[in-house]
Every structure is written in structure tokens, then in C-alpha cells.
XYZ file of C-alpha atoms in Angstrom:
365
model
C 0.221 0.379 -0.057
C 1.347 3.506 -0.716
C 1.901 5.894 2.058
C -0.564 8.280 0.362
C -3.282 5.189 0.911
C -1.967 4.686 4.363
C -3.071 8.150 5.096
C -6.305 8.912 3.070
C -8.118 7.146 6.420
C -6.861 10.175 8.523
C -7.892 13.214 5.702
C -11.150 13.547 7.346
C -9.998 14.012 10.795
C -9.823 17.796 11.657
C -9.279 19.284 14.789
C -11.545 22.080 16.396
C -11.057 25.325 18.497
C -12.169 25.613 21.654
C -12.832 28.655 23.324
C -11.405 29.234 27.019
C -13.198 32.296 27.900
C -12.579 35.930 28.201
C -9.404 36.741 30.409
C -10.354 38.492 33.517
C -7.960 40.544 35.530
C -6.872 37.524 37.376
C -5.460 35.523 34.722
C -1.526 35.521 34.302
C 1.086 33.997 31.874
C 3.644 31.709 32.954
C 6.472 30.965 31.154
C 7.654 27.111 31.281
C 10.337 25.704 28.799
C 8.461 26.468 25.684
C 4.949 26.932 26.593
C 2.912 30.225 28.269
C 0.369 28.606 30.477
C -2.735 31.395 30.773
C -3.726 30.507 34.395
C -7.120 31.758 36.022
C -5.873 32.789 39.333
C -8.910 32.346 40.958
C -10.464 29.140 39.938
C -7.179 27.855 40.460
C -7.021 26.217 36.827
C -5.043 26.159 33.392
C -6.980 27.504 30.534
C -5.071 27.308 27.721
C -1.322 27.015 26.708
C 0.913 28.938 23.818
C 3.466 26.942 21.968
C 6.407 29.548 22.191
C 9.929 28.716 20.911
C 12.994 27.924 23.362
C 14.189 31.400 22.834
C 10.648 33.261 23.662
C 11.629 34.905 27.036
C 8.357 36.480 27.588
C 4.818 37.728 26.275
C 3.064 41.018 25.574
C -0.440 41.104 26.126
C -3.011 43.093 24.281
C -5.591 42.033 26.284
C -8.250 44.969 25.318
C -7.954 43.821 21.345
C -8.234 40.096 22.281
C -4.788 39.454 21.288
C -1.275 38.204 22.738
C 2.161 38.902 21.202
C 5.402 36.909 21.783
C 8.502 36.682 19.555
C 10.726 33.829 18.759
C 13.684 31.903 16.865
C 13.099 29.029 14.840
C 16.062 26.581 13.516
C 14.726 24.418 11.197
C 16.275 21.097 12.218
C 14.989 22.219 15.835
C 18.634 22.644 17.691
C 20.627 24.094 14.049
C 20.112 24.856 10.200
C 18.441 27.893 8.977
C 17.470 30.339 11.568
C 13.970 32.039 11.352
C 12.743 35.337 13.678
C 9.516 35.781 13.709
C 6.851 37.791 16.282
C 3.718 35.747 16.764
C 0.318 36.912 17.249
C -2.223 34.397 19.522
C -5.798 34.974 19.737
C -6.725 35.369 23.577
C -9.682 33.889 23.915
C -8.582 30.717 21.969
C -4.961 30.631 22.726
C -4.256 30.207 19.194
C -1.668 31.545 16.891
C -3.432 33.623 13.973
C -0.264 35.023 12.528
C 3.678 35.618 11.977
C 5.541 39.167 11.551
C 9.625 38.303 10.418
C 11.978 39.763 11.987
C 15.394 40.709 10.335
C 16.995 41.251 12.985
C 18.424 38.492 15.920
C 16.321 39.553 19.106
C 17.344 38.687 22.470
C 16.238 34.765 23.503
C 17.053 35.738 27.163
C 15.504 37.182 29.827
C 12.216 38.481 31.415
C 9.364 40.648 30.392
C 11.580 43.731 29.579
C 12.799 42.206 26.334
C 9.317 42.977 24.694
C 7.057 45.457 25.509
C 3.622 47.085 23.600
C 3.701 50.950 22.817
C 1.140 53.186 22.768
C -0.995 50.428 21.184
C 0.429 50.724 18.181
C 4.276 49.198 18.006
C 5.989 46.206 19.817
C 9.333 46.862 21.118
C 11.793 44.121 21.047
C 15.395 44.272 22.422
C 18.063 42.835 20.554
C 21.717 41.883 20.902
C 23.825 40.544 17.959
C 25.957 41.757 19.973
C 25.256 45.273 19.384
C 22.266 46.180 21.077
C 19.301 47.826 19.684
C 15.245 47.699 19.272
C 13.123 46.121 16.353
C 10.024 48.047 16.064
C 7.099 46.164 14.643
C 4.111 48.045 13.805
C 0.877 46.144 14.892
C -1.499 48.422 12.845
C -0.439 46.587 9.412
C 1.705 43.406 11.154
C 4.715 44.639 9.798
C 8.618 45.479 11.074
C 8.823 48.948 10.510
C 12.806 49.638 11.975
C 15.859 48.992 14.353
C 16.896 51.610 16.514
C 20.193 51.780 17.578
C 20.457 51.508 21.754
C 24.018 51.027 22.489
C 24.407 50.025 26.104
C 21.309 50.249 26.895
C 19.261 47.452 27.609
C 15.180 46.154 27.623
C 11.962 47.925 26.765
C 9.746 49.539 28.930
C 6.963 51.509 27.145
C 5.942 54.675 28.567
C 3.792 57.401 26.591
C 4.432 56.640 22.532
C 7.982 55.699 23.561
C 10.368 53.446 25.951
C 12.658 53.646 28.508
C 15.898 51.249 29.206
C 18.734 51.088 32.075
C 21.898 51.604 30.338
C 25.466 50.980 31.689
C 26.436 54.180 32.471
C 24.115 54.399 35.616
C 21.377 56.532 33.577
C 17.524 55.546 32.245
C 17.292 56.617 28.364
C 14.036 57.290 27.167
C 13.319 56.938 23.468
C 10.507 59.117 22.180
C 8.343 57.679 18.544
C 7.089 59.651 15.710
C 3.651 58.119 14.205
C 5.269 55.653 11.668
C 7.734 54.218 14.678
C 10.585 56.848 14.001
C 13.074 57.610 16.571
C 11.450 61.295 17.539
C 14.080 62.466 20.369
C 16.242 60.599 22.881
C 16.433 61.825 26.548
C 18.777 60.625 29.422
C 18.667 60.852 33.381
C 21.752 61.967 35.438
C 23.461 59.037 36.217
C 21.880 57.852 39.787
C 23.694 54.527 40.318
C 27.735 53.027 39.365
C 27.393 49.728 37.389
C 30.448 48.671 39.193
C 29.102 49.660 42.677
C 25.436 49.016 43.139
C 23.835 48.227 39.378
C 20.277 48.543 39.097
C 18.616 44.983 37.336
C 18.113 45.758 33.962
C 14.238 44.102 35.022
C 11.582 46.636 35.897
C 7.630 46.841 37.134
C 5.226 49.748 36.117
C 4.238 52.114 38.518
C 1.487 54.953 38.090
C 3.162 57.004 35.797
C 6.466 55.769 35.039
C 8.679 52.427 35.549
C 10.201 51.217 39.232
C 13.866 49.884 39.159
C 16.038 48.312 41.974
C 19.617 48.000 42.634
C 21.334 45.053 44.039
C 21.708 46.244 47.573
C 17.897 47.183 47.719
C 17.503 50.794 46.879
C 14.371 51.469 44.923
C 14.171 53.806 42.395
C 11.132 55.541 40.276
C 11.716 56.896 36.768
C 9.035 59.200 35.293
C 9.013 61.968 32.559
C 8.762 65.340 33.438
C 8.179 66.677 29.338
C 10.902 65.871 27.794
C 13.189 65.001 30.928
C 13.741 61.690 32.762
C 13.339 62.391 36.583
C 14.556 59.833 38.711
C 13.022 59.816 42.364
C 15.337 59.574 45.614
C 16.108 56.426 46.390
C 14.887 54.501 49.319
C 16.076 51.269 50.832
C 14.325 48.019 51.481
C 16.817 47.265 54.848
C 15.918 50.303 56.781
C 17.327 51.054 60.309
C 13.952 50.156 62.117
C 14.721 48.112 65.220
C 12.399 47.908 67.834
C 8.898 48.362 65.746
C 6.888 45.273 64.772
C 5.626 44.499 61.312
C 1.782 43.861 60.707
C 1.903 40.278 62.139
C 3.751 41.557 65.465
C 7.411 40.411 64.323
C 9.791 42.906 64.877
C 12.237 44.592 62.216
C 15.707 44.212 62.597
C 18.172 45.497 60.735
C 18.585 42.592 58.317
C 21.796 43.176 56.766
C 22.636 39.960 55.377
C 19.416 39.561 53.871
C 19.292 40.790 49.708
C 16.813 41.041 47.121
C 16.931 37.853 44.836
C 15.359 35.695 42.458
C 14.577 35.634 38.572
C 11.979 37.883 38.759
C 12.943 39.832 42.446
C 9.826 42.465 42.879
C 6.591 43.084 42.142
C 4.589 46.380 42.552
C 1.035 47.348 42.589
C -0.036 51.310 42.598
C -3.451 50.813 43.389
C -2.233 48.840 46.521
C 0.717 50.985 47.326
C 2.294 47.600 48.087
C 5.980 46.390 46.718
C 7.025 42.610 47.453
C 10.517 41.190 46.971
C 12.153 37.757 46.998
C 14.927 37.869 49.638
C 17.905 35.248 50.187
C 19.881 35.459 53.485
C 23.439 35.928 53.151
C 26.066 36.304 50.446
C 27.019 39.627 48.187
C 25.860 40.730 45.059
C 26.441 37.479 43.278
C 23.770 36.101 44.657
C 20.849 38.440 42.451
C 19.373 35.457 40.652
C 19.495 32.894 43.433
C 16.292 31.600 44.606
C 14.961 33.434 48.244
C 13.667 31.825 51.144
C 11.384 34.606 52.321
C 9.142 37.409 50.278
C 8.930 40.761 51.784
C 6.082 43.170 51.647
C 6.691 46.956 51.945
C 4.295 49.844 51.941
C 5.673 52.401 49.560
C 3.774 55.423 51.124
C 5.569 54.657 54.875
C 8.805 52.924 53.307
C 8.306 50.229 55.682
C 8.305 46.389 55.631
C 4.930 45.129 56.514
C 5.491 41.435 56.814
C 7.543 38.586 55.868
C 6.742 35.233 54.279
C 8.923 32.568 55.182
C 8.924 29.724 52.756
C 8.135 26.170 54.223
C 10.782 23.297 54.847
C 13.554 23.591 51.810
C 10.869 25.384 49.293
C 12.607 28.531 47.275
C 11.082 31.140 45.403
C 12.168 32.645 42.153
C 9.458 34.831 41.243
C 6.925 37.148 42.301
C 3.855 38.758 40.760
C 1.132 41.161 41.995
C -2.223 41.234 40.073
C -3.932 44.305 38.944
C -6.778 46.174 40.968
C -7.716 47.801 43.765
C -7.343 44.072 45.637
C -4.299 42.231 44.107
C -3.341 38.921 45.098
C 0.369 37.721 45.522
C 1.739 35.546 43.317
C 5.064 33.214 44.084
C 6.625 30.928 41.805
C 8.163 28.489 44.380
C 9.865 25.161 43.672
C 6.857 23.359 44.392
C 4.611 25.181 42.465
C 2.219 28.382 42.247
C 1.581 29.859 45.287
C -1.409 32.297 45.742
C -1.719 34.713 48.928
C -3.568 37.760 50.659
C -1.281 40.292 49.246
C -2.628 43.003 52.116
C -1.805 40.407 54.900
C 0.507 37.739 53.166
C -1.467 34.793 54.573
C -1.397 31.786 52.004
C -4.787 31.379 50.243
C -3.988 28.220 47.913
C -1.525 26.471 45.933
C -2.054 25.940 41.894
C -0.678 22.634 40.311
C 1.716 25.008 37.631
C 5.352 25.122 37.393
C 7.673 27.663 35.586
C 9.538 30.640 35.867
C 7.955 34.536 34.417
C 4.506 35.615 35.932
C 3.153 37.977 33.532
C -0.299 39.613 34.407
C -2.585 39.837 31.049
C -4.041 43.385 31.824
């Protein structure tokens, strides 16, 4: 029997696409291997999966348009052969790929959510390292690559208005404003506020109400905002304040925890509505511990700059990622060595475990 005849019996078998439902603010994406899991945190269920490449560090959600974007690099023979770089578009309610946009420049296949960003609901910015640093801009209004902007010494894409911020190796934050067609309209930098050799900031950042929050390896917290065309950096505050003799929300005495360091692959999170910041913490070591798993999570009020509570991992559990869901009553999400934990963000009380493992946790809204 010919192979064609042998396979003819399968010709009428066609797969169907099922809606996974309309996501809410309590849905998140969790990256695990070559997959992004779409998780309904309220129900504690994985609703769908997005197939990624092994070089897709993050997604960028455009939930109001019903879309999720990512980028990926694919070898023709899986691990060798001709390389193809593309932006992939997914339908958010069916978790199915709906289109691809070729990328002529090699994107960074490492990192975190700062590697890709949705700018003004018009462009995707994608960070490249070839090894020269640059940003590719894709116009999602007509699904095409438009240009590459050189950004020597500056990493990541943090959208703000019609432009984006980037931390730079000279201790500054750079802002690039875009024109209507994705062309560079202007470029400005903040004064230097950190020394990359003494106390660098993470290239990971989280959004605030008016800008982005950056944290240094020694635990200094900064906010970068815009005042006209000027990049403004707030005065830093420390997550290790001199606070002996006072108790936190749970009655635990605050001490000068000089041996504790911020750490983890996704080391901090922030809720502008709740004025709450969370950090993954590791006991002991120096700055070289910045990506090590933590054994505690600390919660801070960004109004008082004091720690409100601390969560100790059970047994030999560790934690690598922390996230806060959007809204006035956020949930605290922890990716631990045993899976996803859900906590009450206002008190730290554990609510549930969800049987899903991975790394980066991203909100869809």
C-alpha cells in the first residue's frame, strides 16, 4: 500500500478550536519551557497554553484587542539549520496562533518581560543583542517590521507614552520618543543615579502609575518618570531600613536585616493601586546572589517605606518569582520550587496552591 493510501483514512479528521473564555484581571501567563500557561488564579486552573520557541523569554498582552504577542527564534532542524525569527500573534480567547511577522534582526532570546513591550497600542518594541544592542519596532496596526533603532549600552524595552525607557550601563535611564510611524523622534537621558560597578540596578523593572520602578542589587528602590522631555529619577529608598524596636503587621519585630539580599529571577513586584511592593529575599552572600532563589518574600508599603510582613517558605522550598495581580485588591503570586502559591497581598496569608510550574509570571491586564 502506498503511503498516500495508508494516510488517506486520516484526511477527514480535523481538529477543532475551543474558546477558553474571556480573561479577567486574575488571569496570568506563566512561562515554562517552550510554553506559556494561561492560568485563572481565582479558579486555580490552567485555561490554555501558548506554544513558544525555546528563545521566547516573555509575552506582551494586548488584552483589550484580544491578542497576545511574543517573539521566537526557530531553527529548521530544531537545534541547528537555518534560523527564522518571528513575532507570533495569538488570539487570547482560543489561545491559538493567528499570524507571524518576520524579524530581520536577531532578538534577545534571554531575559524577562522587559525584552518585549507594547508601545502606545501601536508598536511592539523588541530588544536585540547581536552583540550590538538595539530595539526592533513592529507596527501591529499593519503587522509589519518597520525599523531598528540603535541603543548602545542600554537594555530592555519599558513602554511609556509613545516611547520607551531603558536602563543603561553608564548609570542612567534613557527614553526614546517615537513618531507616528515608529521613527525616533527624540532621545533623552536621566542624570546618572547608580554605579554599575558598585551597585547596579536590575535590568528588570515593573510599571508604576506614571513610570517604572527600578531596584538596585543592594536594595535601593527608584522610580523613573518623565517631566516633559526630561527623565526624572526619584530619591532612592532602601528595603533594609534602620527600624529596630518596631513591629510589622504580624507583630514580628523589625531588625536591621543586613544579611538579607533581594534575589530571584523575577525579584520584585509592585501594585500602584495598593501601594504595595513585594521582594524575593535571600539570606547571606553578596551581590553575586542576585539571581539565586529566595527563602522569604517581604511586603512593603511604598507610602511609609516600611516592611509590613514577611513570608517564610515552608521546609526546603524556595521562591524565584513574585507578581501582584492588578486592581485595588491584588493577589500575591509566588512561583516556588513546589509550584504556584496564591496569597492575600494585604496580609501575606496563604490562600491556595496551583499545580503549575514555571518561571516568569505576567499579568494579562
